[in-house]
Amino acid sequence: MLDTVFWPLVKIVVLLNAVMISVTFMTLLERKVIAWAQSRLGPMRVGPYGVLQAFADPIKLMTKEDITPANADKMMFTLAPILSLVPAFVVFAVIPFGDDPLYYVADINVGLLFLISVTSIGVYGIILAGWASNSKYPLLAGLRASAQLISYEIAVTMTLVSVILTAGTLSMVEIVEAQRETGWWIGFIQPVAFVLVLIGGLAETNRAPFDMPEAEQELTGGFHTEYSGMRFGLFFLAEYANMIVISAVVVVLFWGGWLRPFPSVGALALLDYIPSWIWMFSKMFLVLYLFIWIRATLPRYRYDQLMRIGWKVLIPIAIANVVITAVVKVLL
Amino acid sequence: MATESAAMFDTDELVLNMGPQHPSTHGVLRLVLRLDGERVKDVDVVMGYVHRGIEKLSENRDWTQIILLTDRMDYVAAATNNLGYCETVEKLMEVEVPRRARYIRTILAELQRIASHCLWLGTHAMDIGAMTVFLYAFRERELILDLFEEYCGARLTYNSMRIGGLPLDLPSGWDDKARAFCDIMDSKVAEYEELLTNNRIWLERTRGIGVISGADAIALGLCGPPLRGSAVNRDVRKDEPYAAYDEFDFDIPIGTRGDTYDRYLIRLEEFRQSIRIIRQALDGLPEGPVMGKVPRLLKPKAGETYHAIESPKGELGYFIVSDGRATNPYRFRVRPPSFCNLQGLRPLVIGHLVADVVALIGTIDVVLGEVDR
Amino acid sequence: MAETIVFYTLSVLILGLAILVVTAKNAVHSVVALVMTFLCVAALYVVLEAEFLAVIQILVYAGGIVVLYLFVVMLVNLGRSPEEHQDPRRLSVFGLGLAGAMLLEVAGIVVYSYNRSASTVTAPAAASPVQGNTQELGWLLYTDYLIPFELASVLLLVAMVGAIVLAKRDL
């Protein structure tokens, strides 16, 4: 009982709190990094160098008035943020943050598929938010978002197939183990797949330059136009939690998860004294930093261009990549 | 058969009311979009939300008081508004403006052009999603505002010119600061170009968007960069020189395709040309008074005149009628470039997507204060 | 014991949500209830230790197909309330007969399989040479069920081409 119920529960509680806290600091990091990129200071008022801004924001969101528009579909309007948040949190269950079972909640044999399928549920939150608000901008945004997510999900899933072929397993933990055994991070074997997943990940988390569903300049904030207070906060939480998930997926699949650099070079065994989770988190940090950097630099694609890239560029490349991987795998 | 069954899939049009409260309509412009999916089938441009009756007000103010009303039309380019008005009255009264005053006016007008283009670049890039450019452009605009503040004490509505000259000479050391600014600006324009000009996404968002032919542009009465983008060589500074423009070397950039990207390139080149003009003016700044001989009480003789200048947005013209008896104009009429360019929005927008609409509002560079007056 | 509780809870949820799918006035509510139904069915698969099937159920049905349902439901005109049982062309008797036939069929299957499982011990069909949920499924699909599998894909292709022909204005 202790092993099957109690410890997993403790892990889940710790993990969820860690995710929420890292999301708040993620927003702070984003504001700071973008501010530095734009020759500003960013938040400076709350605490030294604005560090406590990470707590001020959630407090503000929680104490704000929570408005439901008069003509909204009340039930769906309430359900939508929950539907987008829950999948974002559930997928953390299968992400291994370290080499010890202590660092992950579950290692299920279809881990990667579980991750893909659960994230695909998140799109309902966005569509329903757009529809339930009973307002035109959110509706347009909801349609954009769903079309975008579905298209890019195909591209990403296709790409992941080539990773699965390379690693020979669907379990997240075993994918990392496979990279330890071969001594090659999959990112070096499958660079194309890495780029595709990164682009697809940006699109699936609605990040710049693919942030059409919430493009404030066009759709005044998109699907969460009508949301305020903590319900808006839930969308926000989901978006950033998804970013963290994508960064974790990229690291686990392509950059050796918790492995130290050059896992096959014995001379660097000294690095093994650094705990595995530190490697994992620092790699994730780099990916997240890249996301923020991209947001500070690039303009936004137009909706039809985004769809064109998804269907006419990414998906064919992904399929070609799968075929090539399969052929190479058979030949070797 | 295909066409018959297609009727089954016919869609309703969606009427989307964009503005007057919308983050990217550059003020209180309202667009009533008729959409087929996300494609714009038709658009009604509704304006008038900041109409303050400046033209009518001006007919009840004396000639000097009107200067500060002109500040409030195109509030991001107040100095050129002042310049246009003062020159029109000077033309009406046949007043000689000292050469030094004309040089300083040119410097101020060109600084103002850079400031206005900075604001345009920032907001245009932000509409297309490049938010860093916005802050970069505002950083440089700030330097210009500082220069203006040092010259006349104000940062937005300058009231910086007088009929017959200027209220003040340049403060000592101002010209060095302006020179230093030109050096900074040179490198910063290169920085903007680095971020945008060859950026794939920027190219995809602006190339071939909002194409308008030269003939159409003339027919619509477009002016300024939107006109020059369509390969029409028209710039009041060259064609009918005013202030001291006939004494300087500068080029008028002309586009070829008439799309948003060309208009972007033109304005970026205008940054450089403006810097060039400012440098020449600072180097050749003559000595002398800054105020011509003007009577205390202005009372132009009866008559009417039209005079146009090239404001950052395009051809800014003033038409003034004096009845020769009163100390205020009998009729005061402005040809605002933003208003005329806004006429071009409808043909530009139709057939494009919602996302392009914001890019196109940006590319014609309207200031609603000037459109509505 | 725990398994039984979970099974019955899920069954009640599935049936309740399925009823909601049919009875909900608002089409969007129906679709959302449908998603919930699929999710519960996926949970049922997990209880049966068919994780791969559960995940695919979520991915394909909940995550893919129903999103498209929702898309369509949102796009068509919902301002008009559904005509409440007034369509004169409604064939009530025919519908009832069809439902009855369907019910009989289901009952038949249940009874038949119950008898069969009681009489014979269900031996695993030809022991597959591979281990694990995913591998086993792949093995079966590409050996015993190869032809139905290929036929299904052709069927899907036909449906896709048909949809494009119908929707495309001019080919």
Short mmCIF file of C-alpha atoms in Angstrom, two decimals, chain B residues 88 306-309 315-319 333-337:
data_model
loop_
_atom_site.label_atom_id
_atom_site.label_comp_id
_atom_site.label_asym_id
_atom_site.label_seq_id
_atom_site.Cartn_x
_atom_site.Cartn_y
_atom_site.Cartn_z
CA THR B 88 1.43 78.97 -45.58
CA TYR B 306 -2.53 76.79 -50.63
CA HIS B 307 0.82 75.49 -49.58
CA ALA B 308 1.95 71.92 -49.13
CA ILE B 309 4.93 70.33 -47.43
CA GLU B 315 1.70 65.70 -48.58
CA LEU B 316 0.41 67.98 -45.83
CA GLY B 317 -1.34 70.98 -47.33
CA TYR B 318 -2.96 74.05 -45.80
CA PHE B 319 -5.55 76.14 -47.57
CA ARG B 333 -8.63 73.89 -44.33
CA VAL B 334 -6.08 71.13 -44.00
CA ARG B 335 -5.25 68.46 -46.53
CA PRO B 336 -4.13 65.81 -44.08
CA PRO B 337 -1.99 63.02 -45.57
#
